[in-house]
């Protein structure tokens, strides 16, 4: 893939957007706070887009002012609380769905409150609204410690299921727990994905381990500004095309 000669893009990482009482993993942002965060981007002339849009803009050298918006796990509250806000600001996002848990709950969070996951019908709906669906594996498995056959199922089977549901290509992958190593990156690349998202900045940064900036319910103007500045400092020598194993 040919990319523009620009630094690693800013990609924000969300999970759930909903009202809550308990949130031990800090994965939930209240709808009012989410609206404030999107307004913060909009007022600064920034536009939130799906990863597919962001990477296509980089290919064309037209990514200035674009910010990737990603939502891990595919929580049902995306359809209820996120889509309307994104549409209001003219934004889109990418939902990384757990293909083997559609219509279920987040069973992998043993200590956290149970949250409903989107159904197949909901995934089709968000695609019609201009959002992207990517794979977050079959069962939210930590891939570097999984066996070869399990890794292949998580990477390939999940994509097949999601593509059959939305009737469109699924080109993006997101590593559950942000757990990634060189072998996992190679497996995702060889499986034919166009990109993959990690969590934090590391020596693996590249198109198949795109670092993201966590956004939580406590993030207001000052914290958001600090996070954007921190991203700029960390990524100024990193290029989107780097970090892909040979």
C-alpha angles and dihedrals in degrees: 000000000000116000134185116263096255136117126273107291124244110256121181119213120215132165118179128009109196145105112278147178101194126028111162094167093046092231097131128087119188114241092242091052091047090054090051091051093050090047088052090057093044094050090054093054093255124135125207114223141169119268090251091057092044095052093044089053089051090052088055095043090243104111098111110129095013124123124190116235116201131179118195126213099015100255117196091235089073090077093044102042110013109045095059092050093047091049091049092058095037092249133138133195146195122248115202103207129199099231098201095051102049111147090013134091139264096276092165091070098077096178100034132088115271114259125192118243126218120270125229089260091054091051090054090050096053090050091055087055091059100263127131127237119211133175125265092178131265102285105004092264125177097244105199090063096042126098123257095257092047091049091051091050092048092050104035106026092049091055093048091053095047093046090052090052100047095030091225137093118282105211104164133073131191122201112236111243087004086273108156140150136171095274092051091050090051091051092051092046093047090049088066103253116150096218144350134210126224126180113237135030113269143150087277094065111142144097091307095045105035109178118227137201115239115229121196140177092270094059110112130155099298095044093045091050091050092049093051091049091048090052091051092052094047096045105039092100095037123095127202093235095053129091099043111135117237 
